[in-house]
Every structure is written in C-alpha cells, then in structure tokens.
mmCIF file of C-alpha atoms in Angstrom:
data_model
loop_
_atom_site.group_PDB
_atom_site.id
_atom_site.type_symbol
_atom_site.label_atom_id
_atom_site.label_comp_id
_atom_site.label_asym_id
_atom_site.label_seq_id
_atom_site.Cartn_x
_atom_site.Cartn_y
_atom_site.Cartn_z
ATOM 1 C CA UNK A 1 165.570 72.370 -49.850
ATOM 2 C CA UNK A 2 164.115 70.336 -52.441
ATOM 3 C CA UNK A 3 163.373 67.302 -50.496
ATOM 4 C CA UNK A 4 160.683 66.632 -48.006
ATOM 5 C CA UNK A 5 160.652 63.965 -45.076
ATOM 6 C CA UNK A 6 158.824 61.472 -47.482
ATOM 7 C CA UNK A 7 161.343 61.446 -50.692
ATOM 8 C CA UNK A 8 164.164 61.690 -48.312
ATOM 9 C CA UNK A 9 163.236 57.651 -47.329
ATOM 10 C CA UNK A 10 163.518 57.036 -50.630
ATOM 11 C CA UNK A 11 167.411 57.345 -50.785
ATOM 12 C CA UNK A 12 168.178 55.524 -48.033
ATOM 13 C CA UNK A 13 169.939 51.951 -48.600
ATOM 14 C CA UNK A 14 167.309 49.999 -47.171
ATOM 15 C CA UNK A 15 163.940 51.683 -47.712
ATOM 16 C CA UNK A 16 161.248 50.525 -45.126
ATOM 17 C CA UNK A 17 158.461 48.932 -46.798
ATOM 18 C CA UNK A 18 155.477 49.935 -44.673
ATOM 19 C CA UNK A 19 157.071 53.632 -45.519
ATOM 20 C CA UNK A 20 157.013 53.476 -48.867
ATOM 21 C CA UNK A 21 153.301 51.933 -48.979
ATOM 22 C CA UNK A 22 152.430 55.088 -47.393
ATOM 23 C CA UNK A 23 154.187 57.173 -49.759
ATOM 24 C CA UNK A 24 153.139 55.838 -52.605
ATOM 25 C CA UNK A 25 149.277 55.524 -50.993
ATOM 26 C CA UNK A 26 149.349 59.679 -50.317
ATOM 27 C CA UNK A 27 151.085 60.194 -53.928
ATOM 28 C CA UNK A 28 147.985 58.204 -55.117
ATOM 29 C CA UNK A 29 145.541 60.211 -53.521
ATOM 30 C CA UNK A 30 144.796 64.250 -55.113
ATOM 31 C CA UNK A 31 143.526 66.264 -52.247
ATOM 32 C CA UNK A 32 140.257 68.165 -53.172
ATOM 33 C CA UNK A 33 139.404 71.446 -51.061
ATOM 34 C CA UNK A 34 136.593 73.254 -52.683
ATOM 35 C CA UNK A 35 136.192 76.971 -52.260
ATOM 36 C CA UNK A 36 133.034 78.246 -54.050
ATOM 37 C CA UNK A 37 134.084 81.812 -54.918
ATOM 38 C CA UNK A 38 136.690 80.177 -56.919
ATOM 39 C CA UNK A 39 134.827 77.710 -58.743
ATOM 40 C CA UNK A 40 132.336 80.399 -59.440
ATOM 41 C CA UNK A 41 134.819 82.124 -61.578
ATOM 42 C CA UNK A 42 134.824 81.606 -65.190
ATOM 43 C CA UNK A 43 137.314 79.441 -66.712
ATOM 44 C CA UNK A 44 139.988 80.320 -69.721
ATOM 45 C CA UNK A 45 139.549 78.884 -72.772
ATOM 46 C CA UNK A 46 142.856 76.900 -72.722
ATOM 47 C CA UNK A 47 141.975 75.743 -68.972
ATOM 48 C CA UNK A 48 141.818 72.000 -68.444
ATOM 49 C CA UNK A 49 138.483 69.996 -68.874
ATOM 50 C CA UNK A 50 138.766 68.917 -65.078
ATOM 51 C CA UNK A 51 138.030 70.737 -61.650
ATOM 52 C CA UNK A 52 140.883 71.606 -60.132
ATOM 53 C CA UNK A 53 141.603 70.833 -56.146
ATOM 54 C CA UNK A 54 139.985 74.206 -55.155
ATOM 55 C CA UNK A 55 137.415 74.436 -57.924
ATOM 56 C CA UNK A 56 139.103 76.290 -60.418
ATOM 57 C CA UNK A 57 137.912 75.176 -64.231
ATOM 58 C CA UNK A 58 134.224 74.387 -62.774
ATOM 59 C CA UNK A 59 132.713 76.224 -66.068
ATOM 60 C CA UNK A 60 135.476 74.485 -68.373
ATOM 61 C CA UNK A 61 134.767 71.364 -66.872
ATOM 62 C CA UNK A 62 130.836 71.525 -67.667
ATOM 63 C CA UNK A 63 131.548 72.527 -70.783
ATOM 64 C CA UNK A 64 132.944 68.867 -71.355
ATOM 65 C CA UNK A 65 130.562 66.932 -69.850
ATOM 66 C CA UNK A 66 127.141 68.859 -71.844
ATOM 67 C CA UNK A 67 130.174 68.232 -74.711
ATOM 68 C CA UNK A 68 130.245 64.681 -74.069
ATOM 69 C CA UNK A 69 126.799 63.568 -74.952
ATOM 70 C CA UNK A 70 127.573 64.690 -78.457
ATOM 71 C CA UNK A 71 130.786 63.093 -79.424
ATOM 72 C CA UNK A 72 131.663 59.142 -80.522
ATOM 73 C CA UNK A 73 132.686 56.955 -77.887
ATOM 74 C CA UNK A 74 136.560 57.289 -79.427
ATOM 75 C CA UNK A 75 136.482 61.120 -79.212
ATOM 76 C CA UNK A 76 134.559 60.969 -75.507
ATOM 77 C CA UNK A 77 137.646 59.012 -74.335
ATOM 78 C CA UNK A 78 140.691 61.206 -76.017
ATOM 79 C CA UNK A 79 139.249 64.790 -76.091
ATOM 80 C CA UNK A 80 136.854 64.790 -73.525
ATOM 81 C CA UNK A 81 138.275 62.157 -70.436
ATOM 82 C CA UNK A 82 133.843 61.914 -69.539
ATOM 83 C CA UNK A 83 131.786 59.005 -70.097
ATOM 84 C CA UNK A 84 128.879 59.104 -72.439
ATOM 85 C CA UNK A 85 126.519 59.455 -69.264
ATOM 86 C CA UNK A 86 128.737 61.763 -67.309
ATOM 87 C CA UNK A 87 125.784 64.515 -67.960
ATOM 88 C CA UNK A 88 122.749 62.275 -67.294
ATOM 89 C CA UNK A 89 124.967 61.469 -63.792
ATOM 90 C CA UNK A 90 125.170 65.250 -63.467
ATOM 91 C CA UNK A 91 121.926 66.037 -63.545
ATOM 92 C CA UNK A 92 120.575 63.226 -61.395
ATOM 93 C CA UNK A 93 122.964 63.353 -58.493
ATOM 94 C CA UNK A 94 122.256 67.242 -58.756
ATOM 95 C CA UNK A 95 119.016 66.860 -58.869
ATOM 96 C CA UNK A 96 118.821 65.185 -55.616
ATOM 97 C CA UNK A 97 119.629 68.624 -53.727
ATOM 98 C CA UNK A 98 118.859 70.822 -56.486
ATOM 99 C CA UNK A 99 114.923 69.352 -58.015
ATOM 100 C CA UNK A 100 114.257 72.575 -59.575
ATOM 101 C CA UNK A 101 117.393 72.453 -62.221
ATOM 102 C CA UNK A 102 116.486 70.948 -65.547
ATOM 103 C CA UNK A 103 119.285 71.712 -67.567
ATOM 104 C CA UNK A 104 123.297 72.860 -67.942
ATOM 105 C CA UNK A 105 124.939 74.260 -70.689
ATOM 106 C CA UNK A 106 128.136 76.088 -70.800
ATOM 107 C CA UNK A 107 129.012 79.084 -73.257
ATOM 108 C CA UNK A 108 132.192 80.192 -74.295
ATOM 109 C CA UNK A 109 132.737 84.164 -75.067
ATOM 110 C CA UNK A 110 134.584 84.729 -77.975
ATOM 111 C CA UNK A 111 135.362 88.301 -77.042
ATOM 112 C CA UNK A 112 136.391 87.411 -73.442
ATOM 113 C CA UNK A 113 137.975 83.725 -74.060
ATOM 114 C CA UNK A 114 136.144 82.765 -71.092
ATOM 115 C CA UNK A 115 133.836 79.831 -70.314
ATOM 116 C CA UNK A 116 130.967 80.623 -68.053
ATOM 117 C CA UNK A 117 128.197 77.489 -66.840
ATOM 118 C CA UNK A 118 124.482 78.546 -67.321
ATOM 119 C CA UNK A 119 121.998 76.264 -65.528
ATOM 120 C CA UNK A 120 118.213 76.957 -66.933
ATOM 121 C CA UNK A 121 115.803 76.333 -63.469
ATOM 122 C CA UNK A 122 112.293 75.078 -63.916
ATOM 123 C CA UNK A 123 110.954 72.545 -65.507
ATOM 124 C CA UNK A 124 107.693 74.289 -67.428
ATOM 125 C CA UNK A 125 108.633 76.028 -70.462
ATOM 126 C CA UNK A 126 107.248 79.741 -69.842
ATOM 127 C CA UNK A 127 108.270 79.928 -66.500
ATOM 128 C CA UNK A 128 111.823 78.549 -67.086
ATOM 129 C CA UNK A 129 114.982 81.082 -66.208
ATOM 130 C CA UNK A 130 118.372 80.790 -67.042
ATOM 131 C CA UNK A 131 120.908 82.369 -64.463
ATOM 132 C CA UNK A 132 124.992 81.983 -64.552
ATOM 133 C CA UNK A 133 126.966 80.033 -62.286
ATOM 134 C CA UNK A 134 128.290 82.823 -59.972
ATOM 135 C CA UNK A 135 124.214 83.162 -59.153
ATOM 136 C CA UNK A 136 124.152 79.930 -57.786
ATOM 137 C CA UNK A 137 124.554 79.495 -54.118
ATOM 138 C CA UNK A 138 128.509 78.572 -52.696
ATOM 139 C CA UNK A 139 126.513 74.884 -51.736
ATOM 140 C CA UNK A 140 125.598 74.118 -55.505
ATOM 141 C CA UNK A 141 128.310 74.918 -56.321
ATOM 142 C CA UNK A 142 130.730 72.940 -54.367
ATOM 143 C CA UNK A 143 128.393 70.154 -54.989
ATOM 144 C CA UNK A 144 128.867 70.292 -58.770
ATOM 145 C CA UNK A 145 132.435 70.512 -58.282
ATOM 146 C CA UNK A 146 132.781 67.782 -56.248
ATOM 147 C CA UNK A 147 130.487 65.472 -58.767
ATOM 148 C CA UNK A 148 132.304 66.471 -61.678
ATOM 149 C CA UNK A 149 135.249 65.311 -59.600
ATOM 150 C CA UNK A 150 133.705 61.668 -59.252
ATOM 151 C CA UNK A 151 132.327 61.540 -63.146
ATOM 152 C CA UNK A 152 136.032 62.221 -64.072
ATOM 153 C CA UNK A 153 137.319 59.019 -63.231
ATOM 154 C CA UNK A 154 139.970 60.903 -61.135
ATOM 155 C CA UNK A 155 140.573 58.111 -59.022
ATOM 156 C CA UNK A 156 141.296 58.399 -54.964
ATOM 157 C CA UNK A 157 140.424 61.739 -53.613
ATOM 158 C CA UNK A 158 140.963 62.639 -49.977
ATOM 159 C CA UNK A 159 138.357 65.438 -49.376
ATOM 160 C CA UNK A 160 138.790 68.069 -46.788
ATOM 161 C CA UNK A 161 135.852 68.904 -44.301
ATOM 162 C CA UNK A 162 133.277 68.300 -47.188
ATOM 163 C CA UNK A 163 130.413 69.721 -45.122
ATOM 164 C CA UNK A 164 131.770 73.433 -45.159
ATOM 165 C CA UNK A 165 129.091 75.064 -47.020
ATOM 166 C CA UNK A 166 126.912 72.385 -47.788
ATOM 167 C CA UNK A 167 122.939 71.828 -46.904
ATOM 168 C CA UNK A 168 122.385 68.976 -44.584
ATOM 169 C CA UNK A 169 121.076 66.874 -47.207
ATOM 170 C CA UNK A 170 123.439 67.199 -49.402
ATOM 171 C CA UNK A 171 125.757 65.789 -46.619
ATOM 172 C CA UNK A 172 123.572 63.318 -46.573
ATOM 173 C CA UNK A 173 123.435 62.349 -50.020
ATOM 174 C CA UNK A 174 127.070 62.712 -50.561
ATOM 175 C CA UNK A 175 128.801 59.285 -49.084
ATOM 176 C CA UNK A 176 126.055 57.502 -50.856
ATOM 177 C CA UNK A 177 126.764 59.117 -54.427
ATOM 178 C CA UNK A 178 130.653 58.282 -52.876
ATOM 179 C CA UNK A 179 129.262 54.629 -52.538
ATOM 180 C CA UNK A 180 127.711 54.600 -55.568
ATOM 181 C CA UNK A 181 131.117 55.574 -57.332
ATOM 182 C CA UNK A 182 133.672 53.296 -55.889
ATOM 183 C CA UNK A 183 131.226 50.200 -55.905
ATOM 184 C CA UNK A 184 133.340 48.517 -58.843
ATOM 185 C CA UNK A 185 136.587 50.224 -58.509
ATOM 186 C CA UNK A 186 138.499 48.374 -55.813
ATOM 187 C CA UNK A 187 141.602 50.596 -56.503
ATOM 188 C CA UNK A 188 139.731 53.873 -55.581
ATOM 189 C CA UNK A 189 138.944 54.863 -51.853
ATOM 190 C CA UNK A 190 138.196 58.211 -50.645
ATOM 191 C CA UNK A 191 139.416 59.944 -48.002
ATOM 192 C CA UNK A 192 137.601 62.282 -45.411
ATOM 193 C CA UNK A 193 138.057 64.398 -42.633
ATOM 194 C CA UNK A 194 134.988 65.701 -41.391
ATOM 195 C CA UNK A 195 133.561 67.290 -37.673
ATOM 196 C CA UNK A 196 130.278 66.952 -39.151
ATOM 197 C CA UNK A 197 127.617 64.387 -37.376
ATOM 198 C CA UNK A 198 125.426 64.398 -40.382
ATOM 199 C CA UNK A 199 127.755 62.532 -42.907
ATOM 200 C CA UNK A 200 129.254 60.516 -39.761
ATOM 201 C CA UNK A 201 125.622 59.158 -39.564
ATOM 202 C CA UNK A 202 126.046 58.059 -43.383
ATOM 203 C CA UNK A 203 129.131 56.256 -42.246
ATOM 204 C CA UNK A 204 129.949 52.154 -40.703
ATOM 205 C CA UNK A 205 132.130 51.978 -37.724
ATOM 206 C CA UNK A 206 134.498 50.068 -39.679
ATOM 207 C CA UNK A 207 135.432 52.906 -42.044
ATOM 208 C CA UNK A 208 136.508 55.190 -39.401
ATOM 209 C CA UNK A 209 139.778 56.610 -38.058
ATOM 210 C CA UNK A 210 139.402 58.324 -35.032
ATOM 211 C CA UNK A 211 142.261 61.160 -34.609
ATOM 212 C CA UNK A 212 142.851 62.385 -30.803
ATOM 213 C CA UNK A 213 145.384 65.096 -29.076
ATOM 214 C CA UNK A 214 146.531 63.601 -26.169
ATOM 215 C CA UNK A 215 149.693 65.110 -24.297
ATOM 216 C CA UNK A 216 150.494 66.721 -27.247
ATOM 217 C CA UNK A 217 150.705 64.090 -29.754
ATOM 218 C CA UNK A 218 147.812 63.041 -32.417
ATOM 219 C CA UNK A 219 146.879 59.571 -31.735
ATOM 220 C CA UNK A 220 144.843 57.831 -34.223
ATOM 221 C CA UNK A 221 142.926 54.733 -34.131
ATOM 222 C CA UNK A 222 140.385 52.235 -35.350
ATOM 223 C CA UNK A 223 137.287 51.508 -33.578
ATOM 224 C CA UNK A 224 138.275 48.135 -31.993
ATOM 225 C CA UNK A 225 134.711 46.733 -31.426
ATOM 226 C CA UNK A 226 132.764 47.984 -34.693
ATOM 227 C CA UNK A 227 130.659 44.951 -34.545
ATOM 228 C CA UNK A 228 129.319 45.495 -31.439
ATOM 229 C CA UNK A 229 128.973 49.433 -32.311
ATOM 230 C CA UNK A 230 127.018 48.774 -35.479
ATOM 231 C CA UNK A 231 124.926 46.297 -33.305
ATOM 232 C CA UNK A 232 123.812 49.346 -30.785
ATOM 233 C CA UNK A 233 123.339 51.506 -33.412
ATOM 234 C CA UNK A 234 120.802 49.197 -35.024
ATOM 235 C CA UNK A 235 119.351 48.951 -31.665
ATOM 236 C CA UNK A 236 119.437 51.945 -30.276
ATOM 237 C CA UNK A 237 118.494 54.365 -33.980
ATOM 238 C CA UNK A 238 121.646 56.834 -32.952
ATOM 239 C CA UNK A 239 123.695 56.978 -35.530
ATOM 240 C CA UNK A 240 127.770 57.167 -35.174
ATOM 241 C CA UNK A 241 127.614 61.102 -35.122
ATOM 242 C CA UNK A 242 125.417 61.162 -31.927
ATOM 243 C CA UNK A 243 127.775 58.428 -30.215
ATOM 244 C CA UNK A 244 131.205 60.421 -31.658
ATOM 245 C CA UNK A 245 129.579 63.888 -30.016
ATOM 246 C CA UNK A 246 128.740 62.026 -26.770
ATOM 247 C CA UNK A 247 132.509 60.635 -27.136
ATOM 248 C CA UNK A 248 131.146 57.258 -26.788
ATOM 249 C CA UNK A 249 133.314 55.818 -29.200
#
C-alpha cells in the first residue's frame, strides 16, 4: 500500500531507462495549484519563507522578500533563500497588472503569532491607503503567489490551469515573466495545462503538447509541422489559441 505504479519500476531487475527519465523528470517538477482564499490567510510565525503548492505561507513568504533587501548577501542566501532584488522583481512584475501598488510590507502580530502582507496603493503621499492582503482581489493574489514562486529559485514547476482567476492581461504577461525566468536556467522548464486561448496566444507551436480523448484513451502529441504553423500565424495575425479553438491544429 505504500508503493505507487512509478516506485514499483524501480525494483524491478532491469529498470527501463526511458521509465525512470520520467520518474525522475515528475519527481523534479513541484506542482503549484493556487487557491486564493488560502493564500489570503495569514501565515504562522514558524511557517516556511516559501509559498506553498496551494498558496499557503503567501504573507510569510513576503515577509522574506521586503526582509531581503535588508540583509548581507551571506544572510540573504542562508536565512532568507531570496535574492537581493527578489523585492524590486516583486514590485515590477506586479506592477505590470497591478500600476496602482507602490509598496509591500508584511507585519507580524505578536499577540496572534501571525504574519499578515499589507500592500500601501497609490503613489501620492496624502492620498496613499494601506489595505491587508485578504482585501486584495483572488487575481492579485494568485499572481503574487505565483511570482514569489519564480523569485524563489524553486526550480521546475508544473502549473495547473494558471488562468483560473486571473485578468486577461495578466495571462498575458505571465509566460513572458515565465520567459524571463528560465532564460539562463537550462535545468528549469515549466509545465502548463491550460484551456485558456489567451496564454496559448503567448505560446510557439513548438512548446506544445496537445492531449486528446479518443475511444477512450488520452492521446497526446506534438504539433508535427510547427514551422509551417508559426509561418501562418505570422501571416495570418491568429494566434495558436484561435487555431486550437477552431481545432486547426
């Protein structure tokens, strides 16, 4: 009962390679699904300084990346795990769905021994407000989980439906921030399962695995001819959401 199908392989005499590769590729890879009223919550005081898969430590995790533009580069990398412009990355990918925000902060209540995120909106002085996290809206917030994720240094994620609660633009903005983060790490890659057409119009028929239930199996499968897809995009201006809708793919 303590085995799966997966470390079962592992024991047999002659383990097959291209099994084990995909083992050790989904071991790799932390699955991330992001529910808002959880990450909303405020986080213990003894709760890790990283998000978990469904949000959980959102506040905690803040709290260590305001934290990290305050400590020495040797403290940054053993207490904190955040890079020395983890909150400068914050704020600007943030501030690509979210203009208004001009600062985080993160307070722990010694009464409570909780950690709840503050975020001050406004960006003159006397007309500035501060409101808590759980007065955000569920899209903010899943966005800030998700980019404390990638400022973590987490490694490969495989991210469930990512669009569920989040603004159009911030689907749009979100496999270029991806981009942005993976561009020198050839050991990370990100995985994605998505229905939405807006971040499939961010994507390159090259990256895609097309999944299919036909005759009661799932078939999956490459786009054989991505060349000569990315060529009618280009000419036609449809992106690969319109031609995945119109099941032109």
């Amino acid at each position: 009962k303590d085995q799966n199908v997966f470390s079962c392989l592992f024991d047999l005499a002659y383990p097959i390679p291209v099994l084990v590769a995909i083992i050790e590729s989904i071991r790799s890879t932390e699955p991330v699904n992001i529910v808002p009223d959880i990450a909303k919550r405020a986080s213990d005081v003894s709760a890790p300084q990283f998000v978990a898969h469904d949000g959980a430590n959102l506040s905690a995790a803040l709290k260590a990346v305001c934290l990290s533009k305050e400590l020495s580069l040797d403290e940054r990398y053993y207490e904190i795990g955040y890079d020395s412009d983890a909150y400068e990355s914050l704020m600007t990918w943030t501030g690509l769905i979210f203009p208004e925000l001009s600062a985080i902060d993160a307070r722990t209540d010694l009464s409570t021994g909780k950690i709840t995120a503050r975020f001050t909106i406004g960006q003159d002085q006397k007309s500035q407000v501060t409101i808590p996290i759980d007065a955000l809206s569920d899209g903010t917030v899943k966005w800030l989980a998700l980019v404390c994720y990638l400022i973590s240094n987490r490694g490969s994620l495989a991210i469930e439906e990512p669009e569920n609660y989040l603004h159009p633009s911030m689907q749009r903005s979100l496999i270029n921030i991806i981009r942005n983060y993976i561009s020198n790490r050839s050991a990370v890659r990100f995985l994605i399962s998505t229905h939405s057409e807006t971040i499939l119009e961010q994507c390159r028929p090259q990256e895609l695995t097309i999944f299919e239930y036909v005759e009661g199996r799932t078939i999956c499968r490459r786009i054989e001819n991505s060349d000569q897809v990315q060529e009618e995009i280009n000419r036609t201006g449809f992106g690969l959401g319109r031609y995945l809708a119109d099941n032109a793919l």
